CSV table of C-alpha atoms and ligand atoms in Angstrom, one decimal:
chain,number,residue,atom,x,y,z
D,1,UNK,CA,16.1,6.4,22.7
D,2,UNK,CA,13.3,7.0,25.1
D,3,UNK,CA,15.6,9.2,27.5
D,4,UNK,CA,16.0,11.5,24.5
D,5,UNK,CA,12.5,12.1,23.7
D,6,UNK,CA,11.6,12.9,27.3
D,7,UNK,CA,14.1,15.6,27.5
D,8,UNK,CA,12.7,16.8,24.3
D,9,UNK,CA,10.5,20.2,25.0
D,10,UNK,CA,6.8,19.7,23.8
D,11,UNK,CA,6.1,21.3,20.6
D,12,UNK,CA,4.2,24.1,21.9
D,13,UNK,CA,6.9,25.2,24.1
D,14,UNK,CA,9.3,25.6,21.2
D,15,UNK,CA,6.6,27.2,19.1
D,16,UNK,CA,5.8,30.2,21.6
D,17,UNK,CA,9.2,31.1,22.5
D,18,UNK,CA,9.0,33.0,19.1
D,19,UNK,CA,6.8,36.5,19.5
D,20,UNK,CA,3.8,36.5,17.4
D,21,UNK,CA,3.6,32.8,16.7
D,22,UNK,CA,0.8,31.8,18.8
D,23,UNK,CA,-1.2,31.6,15.4
D,24,UNK,CA,1.0,29.3,13.8
D,25,UNK,CA,1.1,27.2,16.7
D,26,UNK,CA,-2.3,26.9,16.2
D,27,UNK,CA,-2.3,26.4,12.6
D,28,UNK,CA,0.3,23.5,13.3
D,29,UNK,CA,-1.8,21.9,15.9
D,30,UNK,CA,-4.9,22.0,13.2
D,31,UNK,CA,-2.7,20.5,10.6
D,32,UNK,CA,-1.5,17.6,12.9
D,33,UNK,CA,-5.0,16.9,13.2
D,34,UNK,CA,-6.3,16.8,9.8
D,35,UNK,CA,-3.2,14.9,9.0
D,36,UNK,CA,-3.7,12.5,11.7
D,37,UNK,CA,-7.3,11.8,10.6
D,38,UNK,CA,-6.5,12.0,6.9
D,39,UNK,CA,-4.1,8.7,7.5
D,40,UNK,CA,-6.2,6.8,9.6
D,41,UNK,CA,-9.5,7.3,8.2
D,42,UNK,CA,-11.3,8.0,11.3
D,43,UNK,CA,-10.1,8.1,14.6
D,44,UNK,CA,-11.9,8.8,18.2
D,45,UNK,CA,-10.5,11.9,19.9
D,46,UNK,CA,-8.4,10.0,22.5
D,47,UNK,CA,-6.6,8.0,19.2
D,48,UNK,CA,-6.1,11.7,17.8
D,49,UNK,CA,-4.6,13.0,21.2
D,50,UNK,CA,-2.0,9.8,21.1
D,51,UNK,CA,-1.5,10.0,17.6
D,52,UNK,CA,-0.4,13.7,17.6
D,53,UNK,CA,0.7,14.2,21.1
D,54,UNK,CA,-1.6,17.1,21.9
D,55,UNK,CA,-3.7,17.2,25.3
D,56,UNK,CA,-7.2,16.0,25.2
D,57,UNK,CA,-8.5,19.4,26.0
D,58,UNK,CA,-6.6,21.0,23.1
D,59,UNK,CA,-7.7,18.2,20.8
D,60,UNK,CA,-11.4,18.8,21.7
D,61,UNK,CA,-11.3,22.5,20.9
D,62,UNK,CA,-9.6,22.0,17.5
D,63,UNK,CA,-12.1,19.2,16.4
D,64,UNK,CA,-14.9,21.4,17.6
D,65,UNK,CA,-13.2,24.3,15.0
D,66,UNK,CA,-12.8,22.0,12.3
D,67,UNK,CA,-16.2,20.6,12.6
D,68,UNK,CA,-17.7,24.2,12.5
D,69,UNK,CA,-15.9,25.0,9.4
D,70,UNK,CA,-16.7,21.9,7.6
D,71,UNK,CA,-13.5,20.2,7.7
D,72,UNK,CA,-14.4,17.3,9.5
D,73,UNK,CA,-17.4,15.2,10.6
D,74,UNK,CA,-18.0,13.6,13.9
D,75,UNK,CA,-20.1,10.5,14.6
D,76,UNK,CA,-21.1,8.8,18.0
D,77,UNK,CA,-18.9,5.5,18.0
D,78,UNK,CA,-18.0,3.4,21.1
D,79,UNK,CA,-14.5,2.6,22.0
D,80,UNK,CA,-13.8,-0.4,24.4
D,81,UNK,CA,-17.3,-0.3,25.9
D,82,UNK,CA,-17.3,3.5,26.2
D,83,UNK,CA,-19.0,6.3,24.3
D,84,UNK,CA,-16.7,8.0,22.0
D,85,UNK,CA,-16.9,10.3,19.1
D,86,UNK,CA,-15.3,9.1,15.9
D,87,UNK,CA,-13.7,12.1,13.6
D,88,UNK,CA,-13.2,11.6,10.1
D,89,UNK,CA,-12.6,14.0,6.9
D,90,UNK,CA,-15.7,15.6,5.6
D,91,UNK,CA,-17.2,12.9,2.8
D,92,UNK,CA,-17.4,16.2,0.6
D,93,UNK,CA,-13.9,17.5,1.2
D,94,UNK,CA,-12.5,16.0,-2.0
D,95,UNK,CA,-11.9,12.6,-3.9
D,96,UNK,CA,-9.2,10.6,-4.5
D,97,UNK,CA,-8.1,8.2,-7.2
D,98,UNK,CA,-6.4,5.0,-7.4
D,99,UNK,CA,-5.1,3.4,-10.8
D,100,UNK,CA,-3.4,-0.1,-10.8
D,101,UNK,CA,-1.8,-1.3,-13.9
D,102,UNK,CA,-1.4,-4.9,-13.0
D,103,UNK,CA,-0.3,-7.9,-15.4
D,104,UNK,CA,-3.5,-8.4,-17.1
D,105,UNK,CA,-5.7,-5.9,-15.9
D,106,UNK,CA,-6.4,-2.1,-15.4
D,107,UNK,CA,-8.2,-1.0,-12.1
D,108,UNK,CA,-9.6,2.1,-10.7
D,109,UNK,CA,-11.0,3.4,-7.6
D,110,UNK,CA,-12.7,6.4,-6.4
D,111,UNK,CA,-12.6,7.2,-2.7
D,112,UNK,CA,-13.5,10.0,-0.4
D,113,UNK,CA,-11.3,11.8,2.0
D,114,UNK,CA,-13.2,9.4,5.1
D,115,UNK,CA,-11.5,6.4,3.5
D,116,UNK,CA,-14.7,5.6,1.8
D,117,UNK,CA,-14.6,3.8,-1.7
D,118,UNK,CA,-17.1,5.5,-3.7
D,119,UNK,CA,-16.8,3.6,-7.1
D,120,UNK,CA,-14.3,0.8,-8.3
D,121,UNK,CA,-14.0,-1.0,-11.8
D,122,UNK,CA,-11.4,-3.6,-13.1
D,123,UNK,CA,-11.3,-4.3,-17.1
D,124,UNK,CA,-8.6,-6.5,-18.8
D,125,UNK,CA,-5.4,-4.9,-20.3
D,126,UNK,CA,-3.5,-6.1,-23.2
D,127,UNK,CA,0.2,-6.5,-21.8
D,128,UNK,CA,1.3,-5.8,-25.4
D,129,UNK,CA,-0.5,-2.6,-26.1
D,130,UNK,CA,1.7,0.5,-26.0
D,131,UNK,CA,2.1,2.6,-22.5
D,132,UNK,CA,0.4,5.5,-24.3
D,133,UNK,CA,-2.8,3.3,-25.1
D,134,UNK,CA,-2.4,2.1,-21.4
D,135,UNK,CA,-2.8,5.6,-20.0
D,136,UNK,CA,-5.4,6.6,-22.4
D,137,UNK,CA,-7.6,3.7,-21.2
D,138,UNK,CA,-6.9,4.4,-17.6
D,139,UNK,CA,-8.0,8.2,-18.3
D,140,UNK,CA,-10.9,6.9,-19.6
D,141,UNK,CA,-11.9,4.7,-16.9
D,142,UNK,CA,-11.3,7.4,-14.4
D,143,UNK,CA,-13.5,9.7,-16.3
D,144,UNK,CA,-16.2,7.2,-16.5
D,145,UNK,CA,-16.3,6.6,-12.5
D,146,UNK,CA,-16.1,10.1,-11.4
D,147,UNK,CA,-19.2,10.7,-13.8
D,148,UNK,CA,-20.8,7.8,-12.1
D,149,UNK,CA,-20.2,9.1,-8.4
D,150,UNK,CA,-21.6,12.6,-9.6
D,151,UNK,CA,-18.7,14.3,-8.1
D,152,UNK,CA,-17.1,17.3,-9.7
D,153,UNK,CA,-13.6,16.9,-11.2
D,154,UNK,CA,-12.3,19.9,-9.1
D,155,UNK,CA,-12.5,18.0,-6.0
D,156,UNK,CA,-9.9,15.7,-7.2
D,157,UNK,CA,-7.2,15.9,-4.3
D,158,UNK,CA,-4.8,13.8,-6.1
D,159,UNK,CA,-4.3,10.3,-7.8
D,160,UNK,CA,-2.0,7.4,-6.8
D,161,UNK,CA,-0.7,4.9,-9.4
D,162,UNK,CA,0.5,1.4,-9.2
D,163,UNK,CA,2.5,-0.1,-11.8
D,164,UNK,CA,4.5,-3.6,-12.1
D,165,UNK,CA,8.1,-2.3,-11.9
D,166,UNK,CA,10.5,-0.4,-9.5
D,167,UNK,CA,10.1,3.3,-10.1
D,168,UNK,CA,13.4,5.6,-9.9
D,169,UNK,CA,12.6,8.1,-7.1
D,170,UNK,CA,14.7,10.8,-8.3
D,171,UNK,CA,13.2,10.7,-11.9
D,172,UNK,CA,10.3,9.2,-11.6
D,173,UNK,CA,11.0,6.5,-14.5
D,174,UNK,CA,9.9,3.2,-14.7
D,175,UNK,CA,12.8,0.8,-14.4
D,176,UNK,CA,12.8,-2.7,-16.3
D,177,UNK,CA,9.7,-4.6,-15.9
D,178,UNK,CA,9.1,-8.4,-17.0
D,179,UNK,CA,5.2,-7.7,-17.0
D,180,UNK,CA,4.9,-4.9,-19.0
D,181,UNK,CA,8.3,-4.6,-21.3
D,182,UNK,CA,7.1,-2.0,-23.8
D,183,UNK,CA,6.7,0.4,-20.5
D,184,UNK,CA,10.2,0.6,-19.5
D,185,UNK,CA,11.8,4.4,-19.5
D,186,UNK,CA,8.4,5.9,-19.3
D,187,UNK,CA,7.4,8.3,-16.6
D,188,UNK,CA,4.2,7.2,-15.8
D,189,UNK,CA,3.2,9.9,-13.1
D,190,UNK,CA,4.3,12.6,-16.1
D,191,UNK,CA,1.8,10.3,-18.5
D,192,UNK,CA,-1.4,10.5,-16.2
D,193,UNK,CA,-0.9,14.0,-14.8
D,194,UNK,CA,-0.6,15.4,-18.5
D,195,UNK,CA,-3.8,13.5,-18.9
D,196,UNK,CA,-5.8,14.4,-15.7
D,197,UNK,CA,-4.4,17.6,-14.8
D,198,UNK,CA,-4.0,16.5,-11.2
D,199,UNK,CA,-1.2,15.6,-9.1
D,200,UNK,CA,-0.3,12.0,-9.5
D,201,UNK,CA,2.1,9.9,-7.2
D,202,UNK,CA,3.4,6.8,-8.7
D,203,UNK,CA,4.6,3.4,-6.8
D,204,UNK,CA,5.2,0.0,-7.5
D,205,UNK,CA,2.7,-2.8,-7.1
D,206,UNK,CA,4.0,-4.5,-3.8
D,207,UNK,CA,4.6,-1.2,-2.3
D,208,UNK,CA,1.0,-0.2,-2.8
D,209,UNK,CA,-0.1,-3.8,-1.7
D,210,UNK,CA,1.6,-3.1,1.9
D,211,UNK,CA,-0.1,0.5,2.0
D,212,UNK,CA,-3.6,-1.2,1.0
D,213,UNK,CA,-3.1,-3.7,3.5
D,214,UNK,CA,-2.1,-1.5,6.3
D,215,UNK,CA,-4.8,0.9,6.0
D,216,UNK,CA,-7.4,-1.0,5.0
D,217,UNK,CA,-6.3,-4.8,5.4
D,218,UNK,CA,-4.6,-7.3,7.5
D,219,UNK,CA,-1.6,-4.5,8.5
D,220,UNK,CA,-4.1,-2.5,10.1
D,221,UNK,CA,-2.4,-1.2,13.3
D,222,UNK,CA,1.1,-2.3,12.5
D,223,UNK,CA,4.0,-0.2,11.9
D,224,UNK,CA,6.7,-2.8,10.5
D,225,UNK,CA,5.2,-5.0,7.9
D,226,UNK,CA,6.4,-6.6,4.9
D,227,UNK,CA,3.8,-7.3,2.3
D,228,UNK,CA,4.8,-10.3,-0.2
D,229,UNK,CA,3.0,-11.0,-3.3
D,230,UNK,CA,3.6,-14.0,-5.3
D,231,UNK,CA,2.4,-13.8,-9.0
D,232,UNK,CA,4.5,-14.0,-12.3
D,233,UNK,CA,7.4,-12.5,-10.2
D,234,UNK,CA,7.6,-12.4,-6.3
D,235,UNK,CA,8.1,-9.0,-4.5
D,236,UNK,CA,7.8,-7.5,-1.0
D,237,UNK,CA,6.3,-4.2,0.0
D,238,UNK,CA,8.5,-3.0,3.1
D,239,UNK,CA,6.9,-0.6,5.7
D,240,UNK,CA,9.6,0.5,8.3
D,241,UNK,CA,8.2,2.4,11.1
D,242,UNK,CA,5.0,3.1,9.5
D,243,UNK,CA,6.5,4.7,6.2
D,244,UNK,CA,7.3,2.6,2.7
D,245,UNK,CA,11.0,1.7,2.5
D,246,UNK,CA,12.0,2.2,-1.2
D,247,UNK,CA,15.6,2.6,-1.5
D,248,UNK,CA,17.2,5.4,-4.2
D,249,UNK,CA,16.1,3.1,-7.2
D,250,UNK,CA,12.7,2.1,-6.1
D,251,UNK,CA,13.8,-1.6,-5.8
D,252,UNK,CA,14.0,-2.1,-2.1
D,253,UNK,CA,12.1,-5.5,-1.4
D,254,UNK,CA,13.3,-7.8,-4.3
D,255,UNK,CA,12.7,-10.8,-1.8
D,256,UNK,CA,12.5,-12.9,-5.1
D,257,UNK,CA,16.0,-12.9,-6.0
D,258,UNK,CA,17.2,-14.3,-2.6
D,259,UNK,CA,19.7,-17.2,-3.4
D,260,UNK,CA,18.2,-20.2,-2.4
D,261,UNK,CA,20.5,-22.5,-4.1
D,262,UNK,CA,23.8,-22.0,-5.9
D,263,UNK,CA,23.0,-24.9,-8.3
D,264,UNK,CA,19.5,-24.3,-8.5
D,265,UNK,CA,17.6,-23.1,-12.2
D,266,UNK,CA,18.6,-19.7,-14.0
D,267,UNK,CA,16.6,-16.8,-13.0
D,268,UNK,CA,15.5,-14.3,-15.4
D,269,UNK,CA,17.9,-11.9,-13.3
D,270,UNK,CA,20.8,-14.2,-14.5
D,271,UNK,CA,21.7,-15.7,-11.2
D,272,UNK,CA,21.0,-19.2,-10.2
D,273,UNK,CA,18.4,-20.7,-7.7
D,274,UNK,CA,16.8,-17.5,-6.8
D,275,UNK,CA,13.5,-17.9,-4.4
D,276,UNK,CA,11.6,-16.7,-7.5
D,277,UNK,CA,12.9,-19.7,-9.5
D,278,UNK,CA,11.0,-22.1,-6.7
D,279,UNK,CA,8.1,-19.9,-6.4
D,280,UNK,CA,6.6,-17.9,-9.2
D,281,UNK,CA,4.1,-19.0,-11.5
D,282,UNK,CA,6.1,-19.9,-14.4
D,283,UNK,CA,8.6,-22.1,-12.6
D,284,UNK,CA,6.0,-23.9,-10.4
D,285,UNK,CA,3.0,-24.7,-13.2
D,286,UNK,CA,5.3,-27.1,-15.4
D,287,UNK,CA,5.7,-29.1,-12.2
D,288,UNK,CA,2.1,-30.3,-12.8
D,289,UNK,CA,2.0,-30.2,-16.4
D,290,UNK,CA,2.2,-33.8,-17.2
D,291,UNK,CA,-0.4,-34.6,-14.6
D,292,UNK,CA,-2.9,-31.5,-15.0
D,293,UNK,CA,-2.4,-30.2,-18.7
D,294,UNK,CA,-1.1,-27.1,-19.8
D,295,UNK,CA,-4.2,-24.8,-19.3
D,296,UNK,CA,-3.4,-24.6,-15.6
D,297,UNK,CA,-2.9,-21.3,-13.8
D,298,UNK,CA,-2.1,-20.7,-10.2
D,299,UNK,CA,-5.3,-19.5,-9.3
D,300,UNK,CA,-6.4,-23.4,-10.5
D,301,UNK,CA,-3.8,-25.0,-8.7
D,302,UNK,CA,-5.1,-23.2,-5.3
D,303,UNK,CA,-8.5,-24.1,-6.1
D,304,UNK,CA,-7.6,-27.7,-6.7
D,305,UNK,CA,-5.2,-27.8,-3.7
D,306,UNK,CA,-8.3,-26.6,-1.5
D,307,UNK,CA,-10.4,-29.4,-2.8
D,308,UNK,CA,-7.8,-31.7,-2.1
D,309,UNK,CA,-5.6,-32.5,-5.1
D,310,UNK,CA,-2.7,-34.0,-3.9
D,311,UNK,CA,-0.1,-32.9,-6.4
D,312,UNK,CA,-1.4,-29.2,-6.0
D,313,UNK,CA,-1.2,-29.2,-2.3
D,314,UNK,CA,2.4,-30.8,-2.5
D,315,UNK,CA,3.1,-27.7,-4.7
D,316,UNK,CA,1.4,-25.2,-2.7
D,317,UNK,CA,3.3,-26.6,0.5
D,318,UNK,CA,6.8,-26.6,-1.4
D,319,UNK,CA,6.3,-23.2,-2.4
D,320,UNK,CA,5.3,-22.1,1.0
D,321,UNK,CA,8.5,-23.4,2.5
D,322,UNK,CA,10.5,-21.7,0.0
D,323,UNK,CA,8.7,-18.1,0.8
D,324,UNK,CA,9.3,-19.0,4.4
D,325,UNK,CA,13.2,-19.2,3.5
D,326,UNK,CA,13.0,-15.7,2.0
D,327,UNK,CA,10.6,-14.3,5.2
D,328,UNK,CA,13.0,-15.9,7.7
D,329,UNK,CA,16.0,-13.6,6.2
D,330,UNK,CA,13.8,-10.7,6.1
D,331,UNK,CA,12.9,-11.2,9.5
D,332,UNK,CA,16.5,-11.6,10.9
D,333,UNK,CA,17.3,-8.4,8.7
D,334,UNK,CA,14.4,-6.3,9.7
D,335,UNK,CA,12.5,-8.0,12.2
D,336,UNK,CA,8.9,-7.2,11.1
D,337,UNK,CA,5.9,-7.7,13.3
D,338,UNK,CA,3.8,-8.7,10.4
D,339,UNK,CA,4.1,-10.3,7.0
D,340,UNK,CA,1.1,-10.2,5.0
D,341,UNK,CA,0.7,-12.6,2.1
D,342,UNK,CA,-1.2,-11.4,-0.8
D,343,UNK,CA,-1.8,-12.3,-4.8
D,344,UNK,CA,-3.6,-15.7,-5.8
D,345,UNK,CA,-1.5,-17.7,-3.3
D,346,UNK,CA,-2.8,-16.0,-0.1
D,347,UNK,CA,-6.3,-17.6,-1.1
D,348,UNK,CA,-4.7,-21.4,-0.2
D,349,UNK,CA,-4.9,-20.0,3.3
D,350,UNK,CA,-3.3,-22.8,5.9
D,351,UNK,CA,-2.2,-24.8,3.1
D,352,UNK,CA,0.7,-22.3,2.2
D,353,UNK,CA,0.4,-20.2,5.3
D,354,UNK,CA,1.5,-23.5,7.5
D,355,UNK,CA,4.6,-24.3,5.6
D,356,UNK,CA,5.8,-20.5,5.8
D,357,UNK,CA,5.5,-20.4,9.2
D,358,UNK,CA,7.4,-23.6,9.5
D,359,UNK,CA,10.4,-22.3,7.4
D,360,UNK,CA,10.2,-19.2,9.6
D,361,UNK,CA,10.6,-21.0,12.6
D,362,UNK,CA,13.1,-23.1,11.5
D,363,UNK,CA,15.5,-20.8,9.9
D,364,UNK,CA,14.7,-17.4,11.6
D,365,UNK,CA,16.5,-16.0,14.8
D,366,UNK,CA,14.0,-17.0,17.5
D,367,UNK,CA,14.0,-13.5,19.4
D,368,UNK,CA,13.1,-12.0,15.7
D,369,UNK,CA,10.4,-14.8,15.0
D,370,UNK,CA,8.5,-14.5,18.2
D,371,UNK,CA,7.3,-10.7,17.1
D,372,UNK,CA,5.9,-12.2,13.7
D,373,UNK,CA,2.5,-13.0,12.8
D,374,UNK,CA,2.2,-14.4,9.2
D,375,UNK,CA,-1.4,-13.6,8.0
D,376,UNK,CA,-3.2,-13.9,4.7
D,377,UNK,CA,-3.9,-10.6,2.8
D,378,UNK,CA,-7.5,-9.3,3.5
D,379,UNK,CA,-8.0,-7.1,0.2
D,380,UNK,CA,-7.3,-10.0,-2.7
D,381,UNK,CA,-6.8,-8.5,-5.9
D,382,UNK,CA,-8.0,-5.1,-4.6
D,383,UNK,CA,-4.9,-4.6,-2.3
D,384,UNK,CA,-3.0,-2.7,-4.9
D,385,UNK,CA,-5.6,-0.2,-6.0
D,386,UNK,CA,-6.7,0.7,-2.4
D,387,UNK,CA,-2.8,1.1,-1.6
D,388,UNK,CA,-3.0,3.6,-4.6
D,389,UNK,CA,-6.0,5.6,-3.1
D,390,UNK,CA,-3.8,5.5,0.5
D,391,UNK,CA,-1.1,6.8,-1.5
D,392,UNK,CA,-2.9,9.8,-3.0
D,393,UNK,CA,-4.5,10.3,0.6
D,394,UNK,CA,-0.7,10.5,2.3
D,395,UNK,CA,0.8,12.8,-0.5
D,396,UNK,CA,-1.8,15.5,-0.4
D,397,UNK,CA,-1.4,18.4,1.7
D,398,UNK,CA,-3.9,19.8,4.4
D,399,UNK,CA,-3.4,23.1,3.8
D,400,UNK,CA,-5.6,23.2,1.0
D,401,UNK,CA,-8.4,21.5,3.2
D,402,UNK,CA,-7.8,24.1,6.0
D,403,UNK,CA,-7.8,27.0,3.3
D,404,UNK,CA,-10.8,26.0,1.2
D,405,UNK,CA,-8.9,26.0,-2.3
D,406,UNK,CA,-9.6,23.6,-4.8
D,407,UNK,CA,-7.8,20.2,-3.4
D,408,UNK,CA,-6.0,19.3,-6.7
D,409,UNK,CA,-4.3,22.5,-7.4
D,410,UNK,CA,-1.1,21.3,-8.9
D,411,UNK,CA,0.9,24.3,-7.4
D,412,UNK,CA,0.1,23.5,-4.2
D,413,UNK,CA,0.5,19.6,-4.3
D,414,UNK,CA,3.2,18.2,-2.0
D,415,UNK,CA,5.9,16.7,-4.5
D,416,UNK,CA,5.7,12.6,-4.1
D,417,UNK,CA,8.3,10.4,-2.1
D,418,UNK,CA,8.9,13.3,0.3
M,501,LIG,ZN1,16.9,-13.9,-9.8
C-alpha cells in the first residue's frame, strides 16, 4: 500500500496541470485546512500539515489568510514543550445542535464550531408518547437552549440527531426499535428538519456514542474503534479507519445478537443464547431479584457492586466475561485498536473491564488482542448527544464558512451519509 501512495503525485502537481486552476488549487487547500480544523476542534499548525499533507509554509499562509478573514482563531499553546499556535474555527462562525432520544430521556446540546458546548439540557421522555410529540418536545428544547445562549438562529449550521434504532441509509427510515416501538417507520431527520428549517443528520445511538467518544472522550486519536453500550439492549458503534461503518440497513454493530449458547434463553430476535440474553438489564436483573428485590436497576447493581455487594459483583463480572466473548469476536474480525465501554455499566470500572479483558485474552487471536485497549467511556450519558454534535460538525460543508453565507442554508447542505 505504501508503494502505491508513494507513486501517487502530490495534490498540487495534479491540479496545476489544468490551465487556470491556481485559484481552484488555493480554494481546495483552504477547504482542506478548514475541514481538518472543523473535525478536530483545534490543531497546531504542525498537526494541520500532518493531517492535510500540505507543507508547513502553505499551512502558515493559509492560516494567516483564514485568520484575517475571521474564519479561524489562533491562540498560543505548547506542543511537546515547544511553543506552538493552536488553530480553531471562530467561536462566532456558527453553531451546531445535538439532539439525542434515549430510552427515558431527551437530551439537547448546543455547541460552536470550535467544539465548545455552550448549553446542554436533559429532560425525561415518555416512551409511550407518539413520535410527533417527541419531535415537538425536541423543537421546544432546542429553541429554549438557543435563546439561552443568545446566538442568532441563522447561525445554525446543522443538527445531529440520535435515535435508539437502526436508520436505513437510503431512505432515512427508522427500523424496528424495541425501545420506542411507536416510532418505527418514521423519518426522524425529515420530521425535525420540518420543524427547525435547518439540515438534520440522523444516526443511531451506538454510532453517535462512538463518534462522541472519538471526538471528545476515550477514543481520541484512534481511527479504529468499537463503542459498546449495554443498556436495555446491547449495541456497538464501529469506527473503521476514522469513519462510522453502518452497512446499507444501518444495522452494523449488532453485537448483542452474536450467539453464545445455542440452548440459551430465547432472545427478542427469535434466536437462542444471544450475547444480549446474558448481558442486557432485563435478563440480568431477575438474577438478583430474590436477594435484592424487584426495584433494582442496572445503575443500582453497579453502585452496590462498587460498595462490595458480592451478588452484584458476581453478576457484573459474569456480564463482563460475556461481553468479552463478543469483543473477542469483534477483535478477530475487525482488529480495532480500542474498545470503549459506554452506558451505566462503564461506571463499574475494573469490576467489569477486568473480566472483559480476561475473555478477550482467552478467546481472541493473540496478534489481534495485542493491539487492543479496553477503556471505560469518558462521557457517560453525554456520549450520544456530544456524538450528535460531532455528526453535525462532520456533515456540514466548508464552502458556507469560506463564502460567508448563512451556515444553515438548506440548499448548500451536504446530504447525510456521504
Ligand atoms: Zn438475539
